[in-house]
Short mmCIF file of C-alpha atoms in Angstrom, two decimals:
data_model
loop_
_atom_site.label_atom_id
_atom_site.label_comp_id
_atom_site.label_asym_id
_atom_site.label_seq_id
_atom_site.Cartn_x
_atom_site.Cartn_y
_atom_site.Cartn_z
CA MET A 136 93.12 78.95 99.81
CA LYS A 137 96.72 78.11 99.14
CA ILE A 138 97.90 79.12 95.78
CA SER A 139 100.69 77.17 94.09
CA LYS A 140 103.46 79.44 92.76
CA SER A 141 103.47 77.29 89.57
CA HIS A 142 99.90 78.12 88.77
CA PRO A 143 99.70 80.00 85.53
CA ARG A 144 97.62 82.62 87.03
CA HIS A 145 99.48 82.78 90.26
CA GLU A 146 99.74 86.64 90.52
CA SER A 147 96.21 87.16 89.46
CA LEU A 148 94.94 84.76 92.16
CA VAL A 149 97.27 86.31 94.87
CA ARG A 150 95.80 89.71 94.04
CA ARG A 151 92.22 88.30 94.47
CA GLU A 152 93.15 86.72 97.74
CA LYS A 153 94.56 90.06 98.95
CA LEU A 154 91.45 91.92 98.07
CA VAL A 155 89.06 89.48 99.64
CA ARG A 156 91.14 89.46 102.80
CA ALA A 157 91.22 93.40 102.67
CA TRP A 158 87.41 93.31 102.28
CA ARG A 159 87.00 91.07 105.44
CA ASP A 160 89.22 93.65 107.19
CA GLY A 161 87.01 96.46 106.25
CA VAL A 162 89.46 98.11 103.88
CA VAL A 163 87.82 97.20 100.54
CA VAL A 164 84.23 97.66 99.73
CA PRO A 165 82.00 95.13 97.59
CA GLU A 166 81.96 97.57 94.82
CA GLY A 167 85.76 97.57 94.83
CA LEU A 168 85.79 93.68 94.11
CA ILE A 169 83.52 94.38 91.12
CA ALA A 170 85.86 97.10 89.87
CA HIS A 171 88.93 94.84 90.27
CA GLY A 172 87.32 92.24 88.17
CA ARG A 173 86.79 94.82 85.39
CA GLY A 174 90.34 95.60 85.46
CA GLU A 175 91.17 91.76 85.41
CA ALA A 176 89.29 91.34 82.14
CA PHE A 177 91.24 94.19 80.49
CA ASP A 178 94.59 92.80 81.87
CA TYR A 179 93.92 89.39 80.28
CA LEU A 180 93.17 91.17 77.12
CA LEU A 181 96.52 93.14 77.47
CA GLY A 182 98.38 89.86 77.89
CA GLU A 183 99.07 90.53 81.73
CA GLU A 184 102.29 92.46 80.95
CA SER A 185 103.00 96.01 80.63
CA SER A 186 102.37 97.18 77.08
CA ALA A 187 104.97 99.55 75.30
CA PRO A 188 102.37 102.29 75.36
CA ALA A 189 101.89 101.79 79.01
CA LEU A 190 105.59 102.12 79.64
CA VAL A 191 105.56 105.44 77.75
CA ALA A 192 102.81 106.77 79.81
CA GLU A 193 104.58 105.52 83.07
CA LYS A 194 107.73 107.35 82.05
CA ALA A 195 105.71 110.54 81.44
CA ALA A 196 103.93 110.12 84.70
CA ALA A 197 107.38 110.00 86.32
CA ALA A 198 108.63 113.12 84.52
CA PHE A 199 105.66 115.04 85.77
CA LEU A 200 105.97 113.77 89.23
CA VAL A 201 109.67 114.45 89.40
CA ARG A 202 109.06 118.08 88.14
CA ALA A 203 106.01 118.64 90.40
CA LYS A 204 106.02 121.27 93.21
CA ARG A 205 103.36 119.71 95.27
CA PRO A 206 102.91 116.01 94.11
CA VAL A 207 100.24 113.95 95.84
CA ILE A 208 99.38 110.21 95.62
CA SER A 209 95.80 109.56 96.31
CA VAL A 210 94.93 106.07 97.80
CA ASN A 211 91.66 104.27 98.10
CA GLY A 212 90.72 100.84 99.44
CA ASN A 213 91.72 98.67 96.44
CA VAL A 214 95.04 100.59 96.20
CA ALA A 215 95.83 100.04 99.86
CA ALA A 216 94.93 96.41 99.61
CA LEU A 217 96.98 95.79 96.60
CA ALA A 218 99.93 98.02 96.64
CA ALA A 219 100.50 99.85 99.96
CA THR A 220 104.18 99.01 99.83
CA GLN A 221 104.74 100.37 96.28
CA VAL A 222 102.68 103.50 97.17
CA VAL A 223 104.92 104.23 100.10
CA ARG A 224 108.16 103.51 98.08
CA LEU A 225 107.11 105.68 95.35
CA ALA A 226 106.05 108.50 97.70
CA GLU A 227 109.43 108.47 99.28
CA ALA A 228 111.24 108.37 96.03
CA ILE A 229 109.46 111.54 94.46
CA PRO A 230 108.95 112.59 97.44
CA ALA A 231 105.26 113.02 97.49
CA ARG A 232 102.48 113.37 100.06
CA ILE A 233 99.97 110.48 100.34
CA GLU A 234 96.32 111.14 101.02
CA VAL A 235 93.57 108.74 101.51
CA ASN A 236 90.44 109.55 99.40
CA LEU A 237 87.50 107.16 99.46
CA PHE A 238 84.65 106.93 97.14
CA HIS A 239 82.53 105.22 99.66
CA ARG A 240 83.94 107.19 102.80
CA THR A 241 83.50 106.15 106.34
CA GLU A 242 85.65 107.64 109.00
CA ASP A 243 86.33 104.10 110.18
CA ARG A 244 87.59 102.99 106.84
CA VAL A 245 89.71 106.03 106.40
CA ARG A 246 91.46 105.06 109.68
CA ARG A 247 91.81 101.50 108.63
CA LEU A 248 93.59 102.49 105.41
CA VAL A 249 95.91 104.94 107.19
CA LYS A 250 96.92 101.98 109.44
CA VAL A 251 97.55 99.78 106.29
CA LEU A 252 99.65 102.52 104.85
CA GLU A 253 101.70 103.03 108.15
CA LYS A 254 102.35 99.33 108.40
CA ALA A 255 103.75 99.54 104.92
CA GLY A 256 106.12 102.32 106.19
CA ALA A 257 104.28 105.61 105.48
CA GLU A 258 105.09 108.40 108.09
CA GLU A 259 102.40 110.87 107.57
CA VAL A 260 99.21 110.14 105.70
CA LEU A 261 96.58 112.67 104.92
CA GLY A 262 92.96 111.79 104.92
CA PRO A 263 91.43 111.59 108.52
CA ARG A 264 90.92 115.38 108.91
CA PRO A 265 90.03 116.96 105.56
CA ASP A 266 89.84 120.79 105.60
CA ALA A 267 88.97 121.43 101.85
CA ARG A 268 86.51 120.45 99.07
CA ILE A 269 86.99 119.47 95.47
CA PRO A 270 84.49 121.69 93.74
CA GLY A 271 81.68 119.92 91.82
CA LEU A 272 81.53 116.66 93.82
CA ASP A 273 78.81 115.89 96.32
CA SER A 274 79.49 116.04 100.07
CA LYS A 275 81.65 113.18 101.11
CA ARG A 276 83.30 112.55 97.86
CA ALA A 277 84.50 116.20 97.74
CA LEU A 278 86.57 116.01 101.09
CA CYS A 279 90.31 116.55 100.87
CA HIS A 280 93.26 118.15 102.40
CA ARG A 281 94.39 121.68 101.65
CA GLU A 282 97.95 120.63 102.02
CA GLY A 283 97.23 117.43 99.99
CA VAL A 284 95.10 116.89 96.92
CA TYR A 285 93.54 120.41 97.03
CA ARG A 286 96.81 122.37 96.38
CA ALA A 287 98.65 119.68 94.59
CA ASP A 288 99.81 120.65 91.15
CA VAL A 289 100.31 116.89 90.14
CA VAL A 290 98.06 114.15 91.41
CA LEU A 291 98.51 110.27 90.87
CA VAL A 292 95.07 108.84 91.16
CA PRO A 293 95.34 105.05 90.84
CA LEU A 294 91.88 103.17 90.41
CA GLU A 295 90.13 106.60 90.66
CA ASP A 296 86.40 107.20 90.18
CA GLY A 297 85.65 109.07 86.90
CA ASP A 298 83.76 111.97 88.53
CA ARG A 299 86.78 112.73 90.78
CA ALA A 300 89.29 112.41 87.95
CA GLU A 301 87.28 114.89 85.94
CA ALA A 302 86.89 117.41 88.92
CA LEU A 303 90.53 117.39 89.50
CA VAL A 304 91.36 117.99 85.96
CA ARG A 305 88.81 120.92 86.02
CA MET A 306 90.82 122.26 89.00
CA GLY A 307 93.79 122.57 86.60
CA LYS A 308 95.82 119.87 87.98
CA THR A 309 97.92 117.41 86.06
CA VAL A 310 96.05 114.15 86.76
CA ILE A 311 97.72 110.88 86.27
CA SER A 312 95.55 107.89 86.32
CA VAL A 313 96.35 104.21 86.68
CA ASP A 314 93.41 102.24 85.22
CA LEU A 315 93.48 99.01 83.22
CA ASN A 316 90.25 100.05 81.26
CA PRO A 317 91.23 102.53 78.59
CA LEU A 318 87.56 103.15 77.88
CA SER A 319 86.79 104.38 81.62
CA ARG A 320 86.01 107.91 82.14
CA THR A 321 88.89 108.13 84.36
CA SER A 322 91.41 107.07 81.59
CA GLN A 323 89.51 109.36 79.18
CA ARG A 324 89.73 112.30 81.45
CA ALA A 325 93.20 111.99 82.96
CA SER A 326 96.12 114.25 81.66
CA ILE A 327 98.17 111.14 81.56
CA ALA A 328 96.49 107.70 81.49
CA VAL A 329 98.49 104.76 82.62
CA VAL A 330 96.70 101.63 81.23
CA ASP A 331 98.41 99.01 83.34
CA GLU A 332 98.11 96.83 86.23
CA LEU A 333 98.49 98.82 89.53
CA THR A 334 101.49 97.22 91.08
CA ARG A 335 103.33 96.90 87.72
CA ALA A 336 102.51 100.54 86.96
CA LEU A 337 103.79 101.87 90.30
CA GLN A 338 106.96 99.89 90.26
CA HIS A 339 107.73 101.25 86.81
CA ILE A 340 106.91 104.79 87.67
CA GLU A 341 109.20 104.52 90.74
CA GLU A 342 112.02 103.10 88.50
CA PHE A 343 111.63 106.06 85.97
CA VAL A 344 111.57 108.61 88.77
CA LEU A 345 114.77 107.38 90.09
CA GLU A 346 116.28 107.42 86.58
CA LEU A 347 114.84 110.88 85.82
CA GLN A 348 115.94 112.43 89.06
CA ARG A 349 119.44 111.95 87.71
CA ASN A 350 118.73 113.59 84.58
CA PRO A 351 116.47 116.73 84.78
CA ASN A 352 116.93 117.47 81.11
CA GLU A 353 115.56 114.22 80.11
CA ALA A 354 112.53 114.72 82.51
CA ALA A 355 111.94 118.12 80.96
CA ARG A 356 111.92 116.59 77.42
CA ILE A 357 109.69 113.82 78.21
CA ALA A 358 107.17 115.93 80.03
CA ARG A 359 107.14 118.26 76.83
CA VAL A 360 106.74 115.40 74.16
CA TYR A 361 104.34 113.17 75.78
CA GLU A 362 100.97 113.38 73.94
CA LYS A 363 98.07 111.53 75.47
CA ASP A 364 95.96 111.10 72.49
CA ARG A 365 98.85 109.50 70.43
CA ASN A 366 99.63 107.33 73.47
CA MET A 367 96.13 106.15 73.68
CA ARG A 368 95.94 105.36 70.05
CA ALA A 369 99.04 103.17 70.35
CA LEU A 370 97.46 101.52 73.21
CA TYR A 371 94.18 100.83 71.16
CA SER A 372 96.23 99.49 68.19
CA PHE A 373 98.07 97.08 70.69
CA LEU A 374 94.72 95.90 72.21
CA ASN A 375 93.30 95.38 68.79
CA TRP A 376 96.42 93.42 67.81
CA ARG A 377 96.18 91.27 70.92
CA LEU A 378 92.42 90.46 70.39
CA LYS A 379 93.01 89.58 66.82
CA ARG A 380 95.82 87.11 67.79
CA LEU A 381 93.73 85.77 70.73
CA GLY A 382 90.83 85.21 68.32
CA ALA A 383 93.02 83.68 65.65
CA ARG A 384 94.88 81.39 67.78
CA GLY A 385 92.27 80.47 70.17
CA ARG A 386 93.50 80.33 73.84
CA SER A 387 96.91 79.89 74.81
CA ARG A 388 97.36 78.18 78.27
CA LYS A 389 99.25 80.95 79.95
CA LYS A 390 97.69 84.11 78.65
CA ALA A 391 93.99 83.29 78.57
CA ALA A 392 91.35 84.09 81.21
CA HIS A 393 90.30 81.97 83.90
CA ALA A 394 86.60 81.32 83.89
CA MET B 190 71.89 103.90 96.78
CA LYS B 191 69.10 104.96 94.65
CA ILE B 192 69.77 104.73 90.88
CA SER B 193 68.04 107.10 88.53
CA LYS B 194 66.45 105.31 85.49
CA SER B 195 67.88 108.01 83.14
CA HIS B 196 71.48 107.07 84.24
CA PRO B 197 73.16 105.79 81.13
CA ARG B 198 74.42 102.83 82.94
CA HIS B 199 71.26 102.24 84.77
CA GLU B 200 70.87 98.34 84.05
CA SER B 201 74.61 97.77 84.81
CA LEU B 202 74.30 99.57 88.25
CA VAL B 203 71.10 97.78 89.14
CA ARG B 204 72.86 94.50 88.43
CA ARG B 205 75.75 95.55 90.77
CA GLU B 206 73.29 96.64 93.42
CA LYS B 207 71.53 93.22 93.29
CA LEU B 208 74.85 91.38 93.63
CA VAL B 209 76.01 93.58 96.52
CA ARG B 210 72.58 92.94 98.28
CA ALA B 211 72.88 89.09 97.66
CA TRP B 212 76.38 89.08 98.97
CA ARG B 213 75.08 90.61 102.24
CA ASP B 214 72.30 87.88 102.18
CA GLY B 215 75.03 85.17 101.96
CA VAL B 216 74.01 84.20 98.50
CA VAL B 217 76.99 85.56 96.64
CA VAL B 218 80.65 85.29 97.70
CA PRO B 219 83.36 87.88 97.14
CA GLU B 220 84.99 85.89 94.40
CA GLY B 221 81.59 86.10 92.58
CA LEU B 222 81.80 89.97 92.78
CA ILE B 223 85.22 89.95 91.11
CA ALA B 224 83.96 87.59 88.59
CA HIS B 225 81.05 89.92 87.81
CA GLY B 226 83.43 92.68 87.35
CA ARG B 227 85.24 90.65 84.65
CA GLY B 228 81.85 90.16 82.82
CA GLU B 229 81.05 93.81 82.85
CA ALA B 230 84.32 94.72 81.20
CA PHE B 231 83.51 92.39 78.44
CA ASP B 232 79.92 93.67 78.29
CA TYR B 233 81.23 97.19 77.77
CA LEU B 234 83.47 95.95 74.98
CA LEU B 235 80.59 94.29 73.38
CA GLY B 236 78.35 97.24 73.64
CA GLU B 237 76.12 96.11 76.28
CA GLU B 238 73.85 94.47 73.56
CA SER B 239 73.44 90.88 72.38
CA SER B 240 75.60 90.56 69.46
CA ALA B 241 74.43 88.71 66.21
CA PRO B 242 76.75 85.79 67.04
CA ALA B 243 75.44 85.63 70.59
CA LEU B 244 71.92 85.33 69.13
CA VAL B 245 73.03 82.54 66.91
CA ALA B 246 74.33 80.69 70.03
CA GLU B 247 71.31 81.32 71.89
CA LYS B 248 69.08 79.92 69.35
CA ALA B 249 71.37 76.88 69.10
CA ALA B 250 71.17 76.54 72.89
CA ALA B 251 67.35 76.56 72.68
CA ALA B 252 67.39 73.89 70.04
CA PHE B 253 69.47 71.58 72.13
CA LEU B 254 67.44 72.22 75.15
CA VAL B 255 64.12 71.58 73.40
CA ARG B 256 65.46 68.37 71.93
CA ALA B 257 67.05 67.14 75.11
CA LYS B 258 65.78 64.15 77.09
CA ARG B 259 67.21 65.29 80.46
CA PRO B 260 67.93 68.99 80.40
CA VAL B 261 69.24 70.57 83.60
CA ILE B 262 69.91 74.38 84.43
CA SER B 263 72.76 74.57 86.89
CA VAL B 264 72.59 77.66 89.22
CA ASN B 265 75.27 79.34 91.35
CA GLY B 266 75.27 82.32 93.64
CA ASN B 267 75.66 85.07 90.95
CA VAL B 268 73.07 83.40 88.68
CA ALA B 269 70.57 83.24 91.54
CA ALA B 270 71.16 86.86 92.45
CA LEU B 271 70.96 88.26 89.03
CA ALA B 272 68.52 86.06 87.19
CA ALA B 273 66.43 83.83 89.44
CA THR B 274 63.04 84.74 87.78
CA GLN B 275 64.57 84.17 84.37
CA VAL B 276 66.00 80.74 85.36
CA VAL B 277 62.56 79.55 86.79
CA ARG B 278 60.76 80.85 83.52
CA LEU B 279 63.21 79.10 81.28
CA ALA B 280 63.09 75.83 83.44
CA GLU B 281 59.31 75.84 83.07
CA ALA B 282 59.25 76.57 79.29
CA ILE B 283 61.69 73.67 78.35
CA PRO B 284 60.87 71.91 80.89
CA ALA B 285 64.12 71.43 82.72
CA ARG B 286 65.30 70.48 86.23
CA ILE B 287 67.12 73.28 88.18
CA GLU B 288 70.20 72.26 90.29
CA VAL B 289 72.22 74.36 92.72
CA ASN B 290 75.85 73.82 92.13
CA LEU B 291 78.27 76.02 94.06
CA PHE B 292 81.98 76.40 93.46
CA HIS B 293 82.49 77.73 97.07
CA ARG B 294 79.96 75.18 98.56
CA THR B 295 78.45 75.41 102.16
CA GLU B 296 75.28 73.62 102.97
CA ASP B 297 73.97 76.96 104.25
CA ARG B 298 74.61 78.76 101.12
CA VAL B 299 72.96 75.85 99.10
CA ARG B 300 69.72 76.25 101.15
CA ARG B 301 69.89 80.13 100.67
CA LEU B 302 69.97 79.74 97.04
CA VAL B 303 67.13 77.18 97.06
CA LYS B 304 65.06 79.78 98.91
CA VAL B 305 65.76 82.47 96.42
CA LEU B 306 64.80 80.14 93.49
CA GLU B 307 61.63 79.02 95.35
CA LYS B 308 60.74 82.71 96.02
CA ALA B 309 60.95 83.21 92.19
CA GLY B 310 58.55 80.35 91.71
CA ALA B 311 60.63 77.16 91.37
CA GLU B 312 58.78 74.05 92.63
CA GLU B 313 61.65 71.57 93.09
CA VAL B 314 65.27 72.54 93.26
CA LEU B 315 67.93 69.97 93.33
CA GLY B 316 71.06 70.66 95.19
CA PRO B 317 70.75 70.15 98.97
CA ARG B 318 71.00 66.37 99.03
CA PRO B 319 73.67 65.36 96.44
CA ASP B 320 74.01 61.68 95.61
CA ALA B 321 76.49 61.59 92.96
CA ARG B 322 79.83 62.93 91.87
CA ILE B 323 81.22 64.44 88.74
CA PRO B 324 84.40 62.62 87.91
CA GLY B 325 87.79 64.46 87.94
CA LEU B 326 86.76 67.20 90.32
CA ASP B 327 87.85 67.55 93.95
CA SER B 328 85.46 66.86 96.84
CA LYS B 329 82.72 69.49 97.33
CA ARG B 330 82.99 70.79 93.74
CA ALA B 331 82.14 67.26 92.37
CA LEU B 332 78.81 67.00 94.17
CA CYS B 333 75.76 66.78 92.16
CA HIS B 334 72.37 64.92 91.86
CA ARG B 335 71.81 61.61 89.99
CA GLU B 336 68.53 62.80 88.61
CA GLY B 337 69.91 66.17 87.84
CA VAL B 338 73.35 67.24 86.49
CA TYR B 339 74.87 63.73 86.69
CA ARG B 340 72.51 62.00 84.33
CA ALA B 341 71.69 65.16 82.24
CA ASP B 342 72.22 65.03 78.43
CA VAL B 343 72.08 68.77 77.95
CA VAL B 344 73.28 71.10 80.80
CA LEU B 345 72.93 74.91 80.79
CA VAL B 346 75.78 76.16 83.04
CA PRO B 347 75.60 80.02 83.16
CA LEU B 348 78.78 81.74 84.83
CA GLU B 349 80.31 78.21 85.29
CA ASP B 350 83.83 77.60 86.49
CA GLY B 351 86.09 76.22 83.76
CA ASP B 352 87.12 73.02 85.65
CA ARG B 353 83.52 71.91 85.92
CA ALA B 354 82.58 72.94 82.44
CA GLU B 355 85.46 70.74 81.28
CA ALA B 356 84.57 67.88 83.42
CA LEU B 357 80.83 67.84 82.10
CA VAL B 358 82.19 68.03 78.68
CA ARG B 359 84.37 64.93 79.43
CA MET B 360 81.18 63.13 80.70
CA GLY B 361 79.85 63.32 77.06
CA LYS B 362 77.34 66.06 77.92
CA THR B 363 76.14 68.85 75.68
CA VAL B 364 77.30 71.84 77.80
CA ILE B 365 75.90 75.26 77.08
CA SER B 366 77.82 78.00 78.78
CA VAL B 367 76.58 81.68 79.42
CA ASP B 368 79.82 83.74 79.89
CA LEU B 369 80.76 87.23 78.73
CA ASN B 370 84.44 86.35 78.48
CA PRO B 371 84.90 84.66 75.12
CA LEU B 372 88.49 83.74 76.36
CA SER B 373 87.49 81.92 79.59
CA ARG B 374 88.19 78.23 79.81
CA THR B 375 84.39 77.74 80.21
CA SER B 376 83.67 79.62 76.88
CA GLN B 377 86.56 77.54 75.28
CA ARG B 378 85.37 74.14 76.44
CA ALA B 379 81.61 74.44 76.27
CA SER B 380 79.77 72.71 73.33
CA ILE B 381 77.84 75.94 72.82
CA ALA B 382 79.35 79.04 74.12
CA VAL B 383 76.88 81.89 74.63
CA VAL B 384 78.89 85.17 75.04
CA ASP B 385 76.21 87.54 76.37
CA GLU B 386 74.96 89.02 79.59
CA LEU B 387 73.05 86.51 81.69
CA THR B 388 69.51 87.99 81.90
CA ARG B 389 69.61 88.94 78.14
CA ALA B 390 70.84 85.46 77.29
CA LEU B 391 68.30 83.61 79.23
CA GLN B 392 65.42 85.77 77.98
CA HIS B 393 66.53 85.11 74.38
CA ILE B 394 66.91 81.36 75.00
CA GLU B 395 63.42 81.24 76.44
CA GLU B 396 62.03 83.02 73.34
CA PHE B 397 63.74 80.71 71.11
CA VAL B 398 62.63 77.62 73.07
CA LEU B 399 58.99 78.75 72.68
CA GLU B 400 59.49 79.35 69.03
CA LEU B 401 61.30 76.04 68.35
CA GLN B 402 58.83 74.02 70.33
CA ARG B 403 56.27 74.86 67.63
CA ASN B 404 58.64 73.79 65.01
CA PRO B 405 60.63 70.67 65.73
CA ASN B 406 62.04 70.46 62.23
CA GLU B 407 63.61 73.85 62.60
CA ALA B 408 64.90 72.79 66.01
CA ALA B 409 66.58 69.82 64.35
CA ARG B 410 68.01 71.74 61.60
CA ILE B 411 69.55 74.35 63.94
CA ALA B 412 71.08 71.74 66.24
CA ARG B 413 72.69 70.21 63.10
CA VAL B 414 74.08 73.29 61.43
CA TYR B 415 75.44 75.04 64.63
CA GLU B 416 79.20 75.18 64.40
CA LYS B 417 80.79 76.49 67.59
CA ASP B 418 84.13 77.42 66.07
CA ARG B 419 82.54 79.42 63.22
CA ASN B 420 80.27 81.15 65.88
CA MET B 421 83.24 81.98 68.03
CA ARG B 422 85.03 83.45 65.14
CA ALA B 423 82.17 85.67 64.14
CA LEU B 424 82.11 86.84 67.80
CA TYR B 425 85.85 87.75 67.74
CA SER B 426 85.47 89.58 64.57
CA PHE B 427 82.44 91.47 66.14
CA LEU B 428 84.68 92.26 69.27
CA ASN B 429 87.50 93.45 67.15
CA TRP B 430 85.23 95.72 65.06
CA ARG B 431 83.84 97.11 68.32
CA LEU B 432 87.28 97.76 69.79
CA LYS B 433 88.45 99.46 66.61
CA ARG B 434 85.44 101.74 66.55
CA LEU B 435 85.80 102.53 70.19
CA GLY B 436 89.60 103.18 69.77
CA ALA B 437 88.86 105.55 66.70
CA ARG B 438 86.01 107.46 68.00
CA GLY B 439 87.01 107.74 71.58
CA ARG B 440 84.30 107.22 74.07
CA SER B 441 80.68 107.77 73.29
CA ARG B 442 78.66 108.87 76.29
CA LYS B 443 76.23 106.02 76.36
CA LYS B 444 78.41 102.89 75.64
CA ALA B 445 81.61 103.62 77.43
CA ALA B 446 82.77 102.12 80.70
CA HIS B 447 82.26 103.70 84.04
CA ALA B 448 85.39 104.11 85.95
#
């Protein structure tokens, strides 16, 4: 399907196309398509723009990544399909390791994801030869790399499963989630919950990383003053205001959801 | 995957499994999986129960279906995958015709859907040999049956695409949508918008149909007093209240969204 650039839902439709293509290529699983739909619904409600509370969380995420000793970005099928380029750019900017971690893991799919990331410019991607386990997760879902997620102090886990986010927090790591659903277990459990669309979030985090690298004092200050609960309350207030407005005005052409 | 009945998200997980299986069987398309995810997100927000405004709309839907001269239930891939039995039961109760209408139409998929519906007990399913067109839609999406959707006075279009819902309204039909997204074009354009999960909605409509068939005066009264705008305002108020509550209390184990 060709998608006209003038279509009011252009970016959203392009993302869907990318995912369906990645699913045909064995990178994305059907469950990933359903999960993407859940995110889309929240993005409509949020107005398909980064909210002020999301930007606050993104800047905090950047501060923790800049100050980390062993930062890692965890990548699954949807993340590779939607934002391989942004992941690679961010990993280079920090710099951080990239590790493929699949909820529905098969060795074939791990290899396919590594290829997608390498094509986007990644030089060394962890994932294919895991040598450690995340405690408290069953078999395949626990697999990880000692020099990657296992020993990381700060992990960025975009579109992560709730169980794994929780297990990583239990290991004492600073867990940064990117998830459009503020009610998801991942958002609830993460140390820093970025409630924003994946590509927007990664771009903002990269910009903040470059900014804070030039200003370590500011990075330290932001890492110190960020309060997750306050940030989430602001996010809920914003969502409530959006919903009230949508309900009152009915549907505006640009922002409302496609059937 | 085996899903434990005690899992707090049991029904939601069973629905996902059904859809993924139907996708493997060529009944559901990848876009249908994404659309299902959008619905899931709204169902979490609504508390995964039928709201009072949804029940009002379901009763109005039943009143219009009972009073219709040529009622038709339109079925697509997701509807067949999730609720073939409920569709057949409702069609028998009214009685109404069933017509397969696909957004991503292939003749093979139409035949597969007809089989799913026949297996669920349907005797005559329209769809495979369309002989009419819905004005204003492009080629394949316009196809329909003269004795089905084309001449229907009341059409129930669960999980319908916005363009088609709009085109049916333009034809002067009473269009009843079932769509968890109150902001979707389908919900906005429908004559009666049922904002509820598909299987719950169809079961309620069937119960109300049986009730109103015994009481034609009540059916007439309900068809007369239903006001869509008022109903949607009540729905938005409910959604707002839910969101405020979720935001204030944080996440309750039972109702919150799976990552």
